[in-house]
Coordinates of C-alpha atoms in Angstrom, one line a residue:
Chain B
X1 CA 0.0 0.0 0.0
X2 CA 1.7 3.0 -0.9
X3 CA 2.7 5.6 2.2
X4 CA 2.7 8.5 -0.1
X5 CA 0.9 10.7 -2.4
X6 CA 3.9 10.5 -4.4
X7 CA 4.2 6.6 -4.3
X8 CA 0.0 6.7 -4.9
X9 CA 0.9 8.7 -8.4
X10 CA 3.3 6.4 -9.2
X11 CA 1.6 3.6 -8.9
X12 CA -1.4 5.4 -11.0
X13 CA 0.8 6.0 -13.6
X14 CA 2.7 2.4 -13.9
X15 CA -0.9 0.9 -13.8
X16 CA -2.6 3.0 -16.2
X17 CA -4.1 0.6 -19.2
X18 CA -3.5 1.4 -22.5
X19 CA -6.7 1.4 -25.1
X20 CA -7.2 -2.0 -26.2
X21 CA -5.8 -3.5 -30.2
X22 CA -9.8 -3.0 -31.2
X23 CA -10.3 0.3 -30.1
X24 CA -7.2 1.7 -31.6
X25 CA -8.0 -0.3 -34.9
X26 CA -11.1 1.4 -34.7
X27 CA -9.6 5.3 -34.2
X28 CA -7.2 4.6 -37.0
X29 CA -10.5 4.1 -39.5
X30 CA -11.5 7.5 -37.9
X31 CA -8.1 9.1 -38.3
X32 CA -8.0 7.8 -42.1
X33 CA -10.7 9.7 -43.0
X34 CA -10.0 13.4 -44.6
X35 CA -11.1 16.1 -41.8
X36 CA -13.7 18.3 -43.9
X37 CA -12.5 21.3 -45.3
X38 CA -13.6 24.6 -43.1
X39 CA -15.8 26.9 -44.5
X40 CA -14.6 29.5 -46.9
X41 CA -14.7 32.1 -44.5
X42 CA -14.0 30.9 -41.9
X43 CA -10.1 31.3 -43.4
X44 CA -10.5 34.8 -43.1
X45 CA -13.1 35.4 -40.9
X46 CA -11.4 36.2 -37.3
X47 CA -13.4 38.3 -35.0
X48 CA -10.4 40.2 -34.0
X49 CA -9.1 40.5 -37.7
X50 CA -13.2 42.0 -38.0
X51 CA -12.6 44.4 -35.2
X52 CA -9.5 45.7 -36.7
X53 CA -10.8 46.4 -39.6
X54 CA -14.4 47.2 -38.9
X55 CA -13.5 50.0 -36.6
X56 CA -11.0 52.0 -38.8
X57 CA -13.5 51.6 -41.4
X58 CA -16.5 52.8 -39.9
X59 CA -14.4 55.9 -38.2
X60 CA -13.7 56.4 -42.0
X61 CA -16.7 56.3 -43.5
X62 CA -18.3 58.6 -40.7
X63 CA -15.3 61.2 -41.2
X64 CA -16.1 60.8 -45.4
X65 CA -20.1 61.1 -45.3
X66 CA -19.2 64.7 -42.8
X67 CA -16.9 65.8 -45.3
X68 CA -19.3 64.9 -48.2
X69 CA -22.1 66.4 -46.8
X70 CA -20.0 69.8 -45.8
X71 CA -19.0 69.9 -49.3
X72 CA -22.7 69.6 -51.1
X73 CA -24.3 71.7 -48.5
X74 CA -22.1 74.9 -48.8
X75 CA -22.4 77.1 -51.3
X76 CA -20.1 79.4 -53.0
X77 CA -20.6 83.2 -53.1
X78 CA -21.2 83.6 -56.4
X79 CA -24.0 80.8 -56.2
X80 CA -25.9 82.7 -53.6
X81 CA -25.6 86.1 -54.8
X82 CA -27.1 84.9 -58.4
X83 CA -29.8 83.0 -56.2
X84 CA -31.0 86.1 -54.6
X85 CA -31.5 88.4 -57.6
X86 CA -33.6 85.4 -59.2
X87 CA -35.7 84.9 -56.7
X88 CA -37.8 88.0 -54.9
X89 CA -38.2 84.8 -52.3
X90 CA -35.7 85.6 -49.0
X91 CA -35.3 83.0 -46.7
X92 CA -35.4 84.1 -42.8
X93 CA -32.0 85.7 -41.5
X94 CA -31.8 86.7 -37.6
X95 CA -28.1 87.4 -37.8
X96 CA -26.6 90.3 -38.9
X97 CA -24.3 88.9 -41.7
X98 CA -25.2 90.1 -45.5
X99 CA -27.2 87.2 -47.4
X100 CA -28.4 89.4 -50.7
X101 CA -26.3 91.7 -52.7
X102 CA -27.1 95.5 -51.8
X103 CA -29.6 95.3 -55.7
X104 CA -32.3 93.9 -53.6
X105 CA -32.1 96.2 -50.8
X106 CA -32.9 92.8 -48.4
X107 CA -30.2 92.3 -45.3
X108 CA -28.2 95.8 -47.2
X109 CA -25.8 96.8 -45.0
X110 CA -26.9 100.3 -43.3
X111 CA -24.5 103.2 -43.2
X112 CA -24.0 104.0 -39.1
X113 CA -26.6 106.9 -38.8
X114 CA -25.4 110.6 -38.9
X115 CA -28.2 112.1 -38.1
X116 CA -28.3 114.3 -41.3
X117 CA -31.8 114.1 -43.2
X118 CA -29.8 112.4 -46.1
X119 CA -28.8 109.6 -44.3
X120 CA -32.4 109.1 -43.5
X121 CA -33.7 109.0 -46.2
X122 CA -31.3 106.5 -47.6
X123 CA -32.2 103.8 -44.6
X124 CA -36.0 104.5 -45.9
X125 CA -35.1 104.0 -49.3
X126 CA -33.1 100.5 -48.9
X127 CA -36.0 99.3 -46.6
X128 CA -37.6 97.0 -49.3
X129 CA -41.6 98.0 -49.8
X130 CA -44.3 95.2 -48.8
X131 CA -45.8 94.0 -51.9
X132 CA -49.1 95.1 -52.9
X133 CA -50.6 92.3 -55.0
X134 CA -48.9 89.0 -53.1
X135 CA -49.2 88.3 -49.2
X136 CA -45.6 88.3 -47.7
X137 CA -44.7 87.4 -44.3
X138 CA -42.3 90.6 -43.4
X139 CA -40.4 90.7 -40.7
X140 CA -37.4 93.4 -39.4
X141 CA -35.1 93.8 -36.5
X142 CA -33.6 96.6 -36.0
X143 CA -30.9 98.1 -33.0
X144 CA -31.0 101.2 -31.8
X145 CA -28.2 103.1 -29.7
X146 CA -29.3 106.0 -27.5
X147 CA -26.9 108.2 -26.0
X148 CA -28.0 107.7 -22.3
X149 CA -30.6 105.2 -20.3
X150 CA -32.6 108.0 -19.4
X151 CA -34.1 108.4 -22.9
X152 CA -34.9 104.7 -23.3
X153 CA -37.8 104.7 -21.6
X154 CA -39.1 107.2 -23.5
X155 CA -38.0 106.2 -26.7
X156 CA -40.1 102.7 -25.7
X157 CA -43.2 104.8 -25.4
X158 CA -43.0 106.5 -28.6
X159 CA -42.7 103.3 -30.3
X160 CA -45.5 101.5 -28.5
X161 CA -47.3 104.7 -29.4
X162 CA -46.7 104.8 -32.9
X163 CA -47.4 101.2 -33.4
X164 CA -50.9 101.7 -32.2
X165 CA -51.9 104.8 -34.0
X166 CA -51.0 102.3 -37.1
X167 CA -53.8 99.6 -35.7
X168 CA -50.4 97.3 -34.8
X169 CA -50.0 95.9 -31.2
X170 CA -47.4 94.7 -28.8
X171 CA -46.7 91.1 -28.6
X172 CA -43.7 91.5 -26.3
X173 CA -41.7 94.1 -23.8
X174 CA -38.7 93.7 -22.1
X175 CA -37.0 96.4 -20.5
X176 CA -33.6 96.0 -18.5
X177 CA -31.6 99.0 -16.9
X178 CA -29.2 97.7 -14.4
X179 CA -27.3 100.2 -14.0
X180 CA -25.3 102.7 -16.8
X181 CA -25.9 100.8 -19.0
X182 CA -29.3 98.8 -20.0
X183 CA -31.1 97.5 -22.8
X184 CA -34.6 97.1 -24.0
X185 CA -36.7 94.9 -26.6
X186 CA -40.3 95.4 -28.2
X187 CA -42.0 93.0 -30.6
X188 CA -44.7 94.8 -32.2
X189 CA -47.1 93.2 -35.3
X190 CA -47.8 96.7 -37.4
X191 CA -50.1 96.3 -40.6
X192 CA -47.7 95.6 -43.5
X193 CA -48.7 98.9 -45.3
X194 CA -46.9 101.0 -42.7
X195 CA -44.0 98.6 -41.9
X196 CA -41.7 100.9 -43.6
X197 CA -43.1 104.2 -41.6
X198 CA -42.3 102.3 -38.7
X199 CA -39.1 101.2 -39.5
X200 CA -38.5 105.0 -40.2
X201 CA -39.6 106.2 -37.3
X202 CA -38.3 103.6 -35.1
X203 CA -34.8 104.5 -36.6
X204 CA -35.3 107.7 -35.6
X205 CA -35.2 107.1 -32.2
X206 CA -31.5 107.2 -31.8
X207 CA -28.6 105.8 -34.1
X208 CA -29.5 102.8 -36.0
X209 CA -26.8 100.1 -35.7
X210 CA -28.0 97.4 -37.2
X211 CA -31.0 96.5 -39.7
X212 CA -32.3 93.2 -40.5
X213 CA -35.6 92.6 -43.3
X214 CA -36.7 89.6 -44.6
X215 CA -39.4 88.6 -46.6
X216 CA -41.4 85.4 -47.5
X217 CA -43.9 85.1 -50.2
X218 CA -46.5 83.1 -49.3
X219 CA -49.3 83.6 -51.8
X220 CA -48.5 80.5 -53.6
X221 CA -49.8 79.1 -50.0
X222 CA -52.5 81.3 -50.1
X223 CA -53.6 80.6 -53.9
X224 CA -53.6 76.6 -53.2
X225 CA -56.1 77.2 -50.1
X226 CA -58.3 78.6 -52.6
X227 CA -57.7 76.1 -55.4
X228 CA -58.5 73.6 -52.7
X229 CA -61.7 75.4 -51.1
X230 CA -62.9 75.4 -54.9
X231 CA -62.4 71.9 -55.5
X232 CA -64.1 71.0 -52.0
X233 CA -67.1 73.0 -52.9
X234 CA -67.4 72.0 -56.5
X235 CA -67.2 68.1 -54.8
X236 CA -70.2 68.9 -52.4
X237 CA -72.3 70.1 -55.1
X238 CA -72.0 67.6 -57.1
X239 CA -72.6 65.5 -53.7
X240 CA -75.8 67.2 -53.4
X241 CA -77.1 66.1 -56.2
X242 CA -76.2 62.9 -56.2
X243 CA -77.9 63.0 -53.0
X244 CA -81.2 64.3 -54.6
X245 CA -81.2 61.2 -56.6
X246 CA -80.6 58.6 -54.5
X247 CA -82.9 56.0 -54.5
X248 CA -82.3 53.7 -51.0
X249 CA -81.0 55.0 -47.5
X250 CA -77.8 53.4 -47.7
X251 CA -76.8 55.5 -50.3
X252 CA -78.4 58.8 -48.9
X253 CA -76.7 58.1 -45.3
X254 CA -73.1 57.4 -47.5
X255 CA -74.0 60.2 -49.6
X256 CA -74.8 62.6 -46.3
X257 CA -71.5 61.5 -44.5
X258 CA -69.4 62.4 -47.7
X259 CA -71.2 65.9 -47.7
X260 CA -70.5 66.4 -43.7
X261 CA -66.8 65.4 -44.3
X262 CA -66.3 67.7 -47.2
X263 CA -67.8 70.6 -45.4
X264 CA -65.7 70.0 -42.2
X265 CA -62.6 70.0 -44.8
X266 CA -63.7 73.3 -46.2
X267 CA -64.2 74.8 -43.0
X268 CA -60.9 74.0 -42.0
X269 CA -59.1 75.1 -45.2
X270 CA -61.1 78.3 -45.1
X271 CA -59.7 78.8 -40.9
X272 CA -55.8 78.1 -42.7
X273 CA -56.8 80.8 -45.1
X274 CA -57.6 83.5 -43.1
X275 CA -55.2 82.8 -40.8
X276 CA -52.6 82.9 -43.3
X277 CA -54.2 85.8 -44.7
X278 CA -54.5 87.4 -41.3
X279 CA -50.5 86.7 -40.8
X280 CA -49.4 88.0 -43.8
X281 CA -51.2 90.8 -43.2
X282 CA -49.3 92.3 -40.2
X283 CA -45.7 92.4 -40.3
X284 CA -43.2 91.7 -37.2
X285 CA -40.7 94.1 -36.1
X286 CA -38.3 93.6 -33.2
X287 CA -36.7 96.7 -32.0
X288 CA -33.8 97.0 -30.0
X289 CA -33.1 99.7 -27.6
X290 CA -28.8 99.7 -26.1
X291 CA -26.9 102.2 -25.0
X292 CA -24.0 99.9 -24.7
X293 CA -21.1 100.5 -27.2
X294 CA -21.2 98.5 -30.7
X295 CA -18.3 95.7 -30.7
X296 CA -15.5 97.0 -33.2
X297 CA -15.5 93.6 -35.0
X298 CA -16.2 93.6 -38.8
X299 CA -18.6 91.0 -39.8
X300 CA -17.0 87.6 -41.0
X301 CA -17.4 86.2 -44.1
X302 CA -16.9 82.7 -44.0
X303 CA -14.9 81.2 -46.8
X304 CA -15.3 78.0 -48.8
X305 CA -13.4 75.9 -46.4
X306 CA -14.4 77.3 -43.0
X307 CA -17.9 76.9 -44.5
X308 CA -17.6 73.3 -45.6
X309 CA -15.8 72.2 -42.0
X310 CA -17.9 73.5 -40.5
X311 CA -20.7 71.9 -41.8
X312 CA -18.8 68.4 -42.1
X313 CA -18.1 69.0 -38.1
X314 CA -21.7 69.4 -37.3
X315 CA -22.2 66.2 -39.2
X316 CA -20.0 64.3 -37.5
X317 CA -21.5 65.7 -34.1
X318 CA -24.7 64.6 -35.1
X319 CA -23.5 61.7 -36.2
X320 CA -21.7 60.8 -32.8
X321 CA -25.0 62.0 -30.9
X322 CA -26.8 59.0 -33.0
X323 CA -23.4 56.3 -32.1
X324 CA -24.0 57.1 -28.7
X325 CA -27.9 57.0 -28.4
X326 CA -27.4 53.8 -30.0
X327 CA -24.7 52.7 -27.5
X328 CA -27.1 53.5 -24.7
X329 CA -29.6 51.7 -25.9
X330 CA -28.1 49.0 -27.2
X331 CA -25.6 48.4 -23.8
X332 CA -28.5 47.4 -21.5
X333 CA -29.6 45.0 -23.7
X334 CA -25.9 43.5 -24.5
X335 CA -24.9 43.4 -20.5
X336 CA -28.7 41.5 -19.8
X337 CA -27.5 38.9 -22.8
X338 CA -24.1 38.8 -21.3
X339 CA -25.4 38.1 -18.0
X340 CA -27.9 35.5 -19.0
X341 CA -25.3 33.6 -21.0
X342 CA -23.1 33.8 -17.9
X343 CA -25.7 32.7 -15.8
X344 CA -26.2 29.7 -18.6
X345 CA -22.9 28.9 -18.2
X346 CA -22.5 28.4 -14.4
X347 CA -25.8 27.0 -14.1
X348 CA -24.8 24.1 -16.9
X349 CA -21.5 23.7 -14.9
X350 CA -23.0 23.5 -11.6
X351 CA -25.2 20.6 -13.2
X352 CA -22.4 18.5 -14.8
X353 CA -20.6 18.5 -11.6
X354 CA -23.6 17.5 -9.6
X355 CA -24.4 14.6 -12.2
X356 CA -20.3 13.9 -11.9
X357 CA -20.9 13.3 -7.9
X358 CA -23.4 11.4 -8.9
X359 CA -22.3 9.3 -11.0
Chain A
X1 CA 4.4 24.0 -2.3
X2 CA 2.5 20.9 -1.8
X3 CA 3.7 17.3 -3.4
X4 CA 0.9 17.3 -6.1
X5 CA 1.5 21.1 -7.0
X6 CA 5.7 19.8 -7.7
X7 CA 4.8 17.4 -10.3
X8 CA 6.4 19.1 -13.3
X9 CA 4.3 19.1 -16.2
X10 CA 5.1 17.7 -19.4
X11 CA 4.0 19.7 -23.0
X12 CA 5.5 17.8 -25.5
X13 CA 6.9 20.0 -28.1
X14 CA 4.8 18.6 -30.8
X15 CA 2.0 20.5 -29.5
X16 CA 2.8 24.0 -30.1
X17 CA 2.7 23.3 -34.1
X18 CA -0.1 21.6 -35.6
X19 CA 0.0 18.1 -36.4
X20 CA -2.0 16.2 -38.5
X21 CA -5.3 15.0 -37.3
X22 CA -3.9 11.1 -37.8
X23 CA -0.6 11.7 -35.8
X24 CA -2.3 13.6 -33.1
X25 CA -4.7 10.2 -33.0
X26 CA -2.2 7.7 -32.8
X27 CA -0.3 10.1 -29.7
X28 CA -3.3 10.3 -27.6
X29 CA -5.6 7.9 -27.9
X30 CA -4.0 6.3 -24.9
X31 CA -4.3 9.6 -22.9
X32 CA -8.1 10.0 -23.9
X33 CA -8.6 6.3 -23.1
X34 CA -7.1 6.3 -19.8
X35 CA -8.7 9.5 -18.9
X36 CA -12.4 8.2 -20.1
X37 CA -11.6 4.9 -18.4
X38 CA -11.2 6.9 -15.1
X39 CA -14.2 8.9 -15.4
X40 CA -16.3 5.8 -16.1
X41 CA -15.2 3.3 -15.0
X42 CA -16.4 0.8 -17.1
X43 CA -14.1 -0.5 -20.1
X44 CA -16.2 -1.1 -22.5
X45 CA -17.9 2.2 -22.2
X46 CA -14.8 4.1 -22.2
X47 CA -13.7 2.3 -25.8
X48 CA -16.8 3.6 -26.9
X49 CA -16.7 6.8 -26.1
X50 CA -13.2 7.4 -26.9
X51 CA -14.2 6.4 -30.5
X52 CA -16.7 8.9 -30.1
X53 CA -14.5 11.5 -28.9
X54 CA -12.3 11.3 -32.3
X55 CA -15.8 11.1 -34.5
X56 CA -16.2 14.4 -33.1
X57 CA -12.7 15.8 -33.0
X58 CA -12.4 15.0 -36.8
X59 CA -15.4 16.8 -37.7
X60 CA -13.9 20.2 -35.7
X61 CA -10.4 19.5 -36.8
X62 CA -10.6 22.3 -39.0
X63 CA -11.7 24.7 -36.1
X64 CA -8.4 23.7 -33.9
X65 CA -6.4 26.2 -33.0
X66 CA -3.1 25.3 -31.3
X67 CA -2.1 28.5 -30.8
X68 CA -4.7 28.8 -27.9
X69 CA -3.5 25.0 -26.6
X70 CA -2.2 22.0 -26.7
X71 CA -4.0 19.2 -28.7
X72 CA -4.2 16.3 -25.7
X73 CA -6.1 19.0 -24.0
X74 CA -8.3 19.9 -26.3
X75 CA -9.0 16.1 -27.0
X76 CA -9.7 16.2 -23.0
X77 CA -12.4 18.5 -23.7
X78 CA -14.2 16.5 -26.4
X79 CA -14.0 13.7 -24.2
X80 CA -15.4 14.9 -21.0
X81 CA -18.2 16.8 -23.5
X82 CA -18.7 13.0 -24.8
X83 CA -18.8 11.6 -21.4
X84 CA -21.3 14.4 -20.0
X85 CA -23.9 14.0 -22.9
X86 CA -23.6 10.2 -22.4
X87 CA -24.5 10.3 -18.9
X88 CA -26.9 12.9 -19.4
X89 CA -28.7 10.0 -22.1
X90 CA -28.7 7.8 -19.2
X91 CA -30.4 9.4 -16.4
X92 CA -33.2 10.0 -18.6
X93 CA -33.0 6.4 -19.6
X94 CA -32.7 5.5 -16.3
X95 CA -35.4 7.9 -15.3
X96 CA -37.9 5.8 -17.8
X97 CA -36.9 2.2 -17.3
X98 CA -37.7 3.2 -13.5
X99 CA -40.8 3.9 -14.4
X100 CA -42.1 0.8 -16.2
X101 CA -39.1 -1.9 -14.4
X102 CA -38.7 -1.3 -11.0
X103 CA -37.3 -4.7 -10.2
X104 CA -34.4 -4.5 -13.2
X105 CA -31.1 -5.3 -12.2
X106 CA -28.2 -2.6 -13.1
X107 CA -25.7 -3.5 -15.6
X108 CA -22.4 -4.3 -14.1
X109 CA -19.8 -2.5 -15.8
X110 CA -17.3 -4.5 -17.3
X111 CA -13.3 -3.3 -16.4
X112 CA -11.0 -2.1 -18.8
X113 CA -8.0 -4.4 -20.4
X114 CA -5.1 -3.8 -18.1
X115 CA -7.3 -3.1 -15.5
X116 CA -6.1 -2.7 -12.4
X117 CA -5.2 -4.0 -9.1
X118 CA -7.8 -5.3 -7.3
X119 CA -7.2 -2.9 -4.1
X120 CA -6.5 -0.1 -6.8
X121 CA -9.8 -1.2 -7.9
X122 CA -12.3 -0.6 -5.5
X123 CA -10.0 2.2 -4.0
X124 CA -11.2 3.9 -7.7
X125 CA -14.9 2.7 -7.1
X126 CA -15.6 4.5 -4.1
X127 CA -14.8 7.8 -5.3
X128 CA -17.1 10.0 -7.5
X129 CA -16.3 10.4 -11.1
X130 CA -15.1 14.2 -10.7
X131 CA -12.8 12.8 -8.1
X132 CA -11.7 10.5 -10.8
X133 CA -11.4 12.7 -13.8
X134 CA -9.5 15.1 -12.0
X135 CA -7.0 12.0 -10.8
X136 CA -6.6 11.3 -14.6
X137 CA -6.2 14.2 -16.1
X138 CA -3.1 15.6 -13.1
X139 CA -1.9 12.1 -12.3
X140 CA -2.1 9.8 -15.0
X141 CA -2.0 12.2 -18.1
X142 CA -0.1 14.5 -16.4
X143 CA -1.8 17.8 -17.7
X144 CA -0.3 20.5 -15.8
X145 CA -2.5 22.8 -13.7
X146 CA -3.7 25.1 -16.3
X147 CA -4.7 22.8 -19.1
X148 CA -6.9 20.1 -16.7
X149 CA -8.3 23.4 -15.0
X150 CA -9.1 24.1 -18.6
X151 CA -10.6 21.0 -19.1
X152 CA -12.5 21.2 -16.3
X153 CA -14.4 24.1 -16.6
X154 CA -13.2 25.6 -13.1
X155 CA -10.7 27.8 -11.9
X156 CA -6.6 26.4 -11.3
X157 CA -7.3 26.7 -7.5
X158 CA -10.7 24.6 -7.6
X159 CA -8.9 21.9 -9.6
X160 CA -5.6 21.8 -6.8
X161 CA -7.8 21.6 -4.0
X162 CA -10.3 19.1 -5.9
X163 CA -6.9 16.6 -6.9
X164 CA -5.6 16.8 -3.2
X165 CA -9.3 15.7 -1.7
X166 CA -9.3 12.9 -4.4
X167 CA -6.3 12.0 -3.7
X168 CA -6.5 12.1 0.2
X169 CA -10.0 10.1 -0.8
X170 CA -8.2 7.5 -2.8
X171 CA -5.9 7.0 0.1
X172 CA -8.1 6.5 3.0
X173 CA -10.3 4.1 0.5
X174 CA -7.0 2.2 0.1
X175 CA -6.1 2.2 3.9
X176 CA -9.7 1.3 4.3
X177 CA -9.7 -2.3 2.3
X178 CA -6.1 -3.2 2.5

């Protein structure tokens, strides 16, 4: 009997069997056999080969589609200044940069007041005119500098004044004088006829600094509510009659539910009409009361390049924004899966070894 | 360091490359024999599934990869897969023979060729067949401490303290009957 662990081992080992003459006859038939070839792709197939070259690649391609998209989406100069003078259409602008050449009179850059009666009248005349045949949506912002706070308030009252004697009202008031220094904003809605009286007079107030106008046509909106309300209306007619002659209830009850649901359309296009109508009507003008100092800077024109990263970068933010809502929702799901097939794995372990004791 | 954790392990050098599926039979079919013959001890069963453990290592030759370890270990693993799904088949075999043939006599299980001694013997019987395996695969195939914890499924520490109970086991089984 051995004494030792060591002896035991030995004793293992000298008395371990080797496999029997038919069992290794029958592994050598096995080992004759050709193993079968591994899938194709397999070969190449590694995950971390994939991971290597997935990642680079997708960094890549996000990096190309930012650049691509920067490119097609900036203009050059030339391209928008031949835009504007096609089009009487001006798209929105709320900053102060120049978007139309000075033709058009839109977003013109105004000479700093000088108070001379000339220089007035030239603000007035680069202040486009509403039109009178098509609706437009008309807005203007304009800044004002007065020498001192003490006029400010005022100068508010003479605007709010002056927009009421047109039939306009205030939509908003903000007036903040902290100290020296202070600032104060009106939104007003003045009937479009006497947007440019009130851009006049609102310049007058102090020294103009800065002068925004755009304009959107929207009687092409306004033309299709009508072509639509005619349509409707020509439909219900012909609904009615139909109705006249309809010869069982089924077809009068169908008929009378077609009317009703035209009708309700109508009335709905005809509320988007005058709306609209109502809208274009008045035009929107933000005035700005500062008596801070203007900053010296000269407005920047962004060129080609800046214009294109810039829009390639906001891509690729956006981009990242979408990675990372996608990683957030994708990583609770992953780490549950991971944890189940963890779970999996100890539970199938935990029963081999109880069927091992077992057996 | 204990007398079990000194045994010096033994990777032949044939291991690190690959070999051919018929070479790396004809080196270890011994090796999974023994080791099956351990876990089961039942001879005839262990020839059967040792011909069952190359079935399948041929048809996922192509997927080895010695490069993440040695082939006598990774023929372990087949075996102990084979083993586990066999005596999974027969508890549920078991389970419906118990229903309709209560009375049936077990099956003895025959010994292996070279079985052997008869103290050896029924030292062997009395433990379980992890206590076994684990006896194989450190003792008799020599596996160092990594590869039969590999084999395992359980962590280098589990299988030391595992082989040192089966071995303490074995001994007091042997004291017990000599």
């Amino acid at each position: 009997m051995p004494d030792s662990l060591d002896a035991l081992a030995l004793e293992l080992r000298a008395t371990a069997p080797a496999a029997p003459a038919r069992l290794r006859t029958r592994v050598d038939a096995i080992a004759a056999r050709t193993p079968p070839a591994p899938a194709s792709w397999r070969a190449w197939f590694q995950p971390r080969r994939a991971l290597l070259v997935a990642a680079p690649t997708a960094v890549a391609a996000m990096l190309a589609v930012a650049i691509a998209h920067g490119l097609s989406s900036s203009p050059t100069h030339s391209d928008a200044s031949q835009s504007a003078a096609r089009n009487q259409l001006e798209v929105f602008s709320t900053d102060r940069r120049v978007i139309a050449p000075a033709q058009s009179g839109v977003g013109a850059p105004i000479p700093r007041a000088s108070g001379t009666t000339a220089a007035k009248a030239d603000r007035a005349a680069n202040t486009p005119p509403p039109s009178k045949v098509r609706a437009q949506e008309y807005r203007a912002m304009l800044t004002v500098r007065l020498g001192s706070v003490d006029g400010m308030s005022d100068a508010m009252k003479n605007a709010i004044r002056a927009t009421r004697a047109w039939g306009g009202y205030v939509v908003a008031a903000n007036y903040n004088v902290p100290g020296a220094n202070g600032d104060a904003r009106l939104i007003v809605r003045i009937p479009v006829q006497h947007v440019q009286a009130a851009i006049q007079r609102f310049s007058d107030l102090g020294t103009l600094a800065a002068q925004d106008v755009s304009i959107r046509d929207v009687q092409a909106t306004l033309d299709s509510y009508t072509r639509q309300l005619l349509a409707t209306r020509e439909r219900i007619a012909k609904l009615r009659v139909k109705l006249a002659h309809a010869e069982t209830d089924a077809q009068r009850a169908s008929l009378e539910l077609q009317i009703a649901r035209a009708q309700r359309a109508a009335a709905q296009l005809r509320a988007e009409q005058v709306a609209l109508k109502r809208q274009a009507s008045f035009a929107n003008v933000t005035l700005t009361l500062t008596t801070r100092d203007a900053a010296a800077a000269t407005p920047h024109k962004e060129g080609r390049i800046e214009r294109t990263l810039r829009d390639a970068v906001s891509i690729l933010a956006l981009e990242l924004v979408f990675a990372l809502y996608g990683l957030i929702v994708v990583a609770p799901v992953a780490l549950l899966a991971a944890l189940a097939f963890l779970a999996a794995r100890a539970g199938r372990r935990r029963a081999d070894e109880r069927l091992l004791g077992s057996t | 360091m204990s007398a079990v954790e000194s045994w010096p392990a033994r990777r032949p050098a044939t291991e690190i490359s690959r070999p051919t599926f018929a070479s790396a039979a004809q080196a270890h079919l011994d090796d999974v024999y023994r080791y099956l013959l351990y876990l089961t001890k039942d001879g005839t069963l262990a020839e059967d599934l040792t011909a069952d453990t190359f079935e399948r290592a041929l048809r996922a030759w192509a997927r080895f990869d010695p490069r993440r370890g040695g082939v006598r270990t990774w023929l372990c693993q087949l075996a102990r897969t084979a083993a586990l799904d066999h005596f999974r088949a027969e508890r549920r075999r078991r389970g419906r023979e118990e229903r309709y043939a209560r009375d049936r006599e077990p099956a003895q299980p025959e010994p292996g060729a070279g079985a052997f001694s008869p103290e050896l013997e029924r030292g062997l019987a009395a433990l379980s067949a992890a206590e076994r395996e684990v006896i194989a695969l450190r003792v008799v195939l020599e596996l160092d401490g990594p590869a039969a914890a590999e084999v395992l499924g359980i962590s280098q520490s589990a299988c030391s303290t595992r082989l040192s109970r089966a071995l303490v086991h074995l001994r007091e089984e042997l004291t017990v009957n000599a």
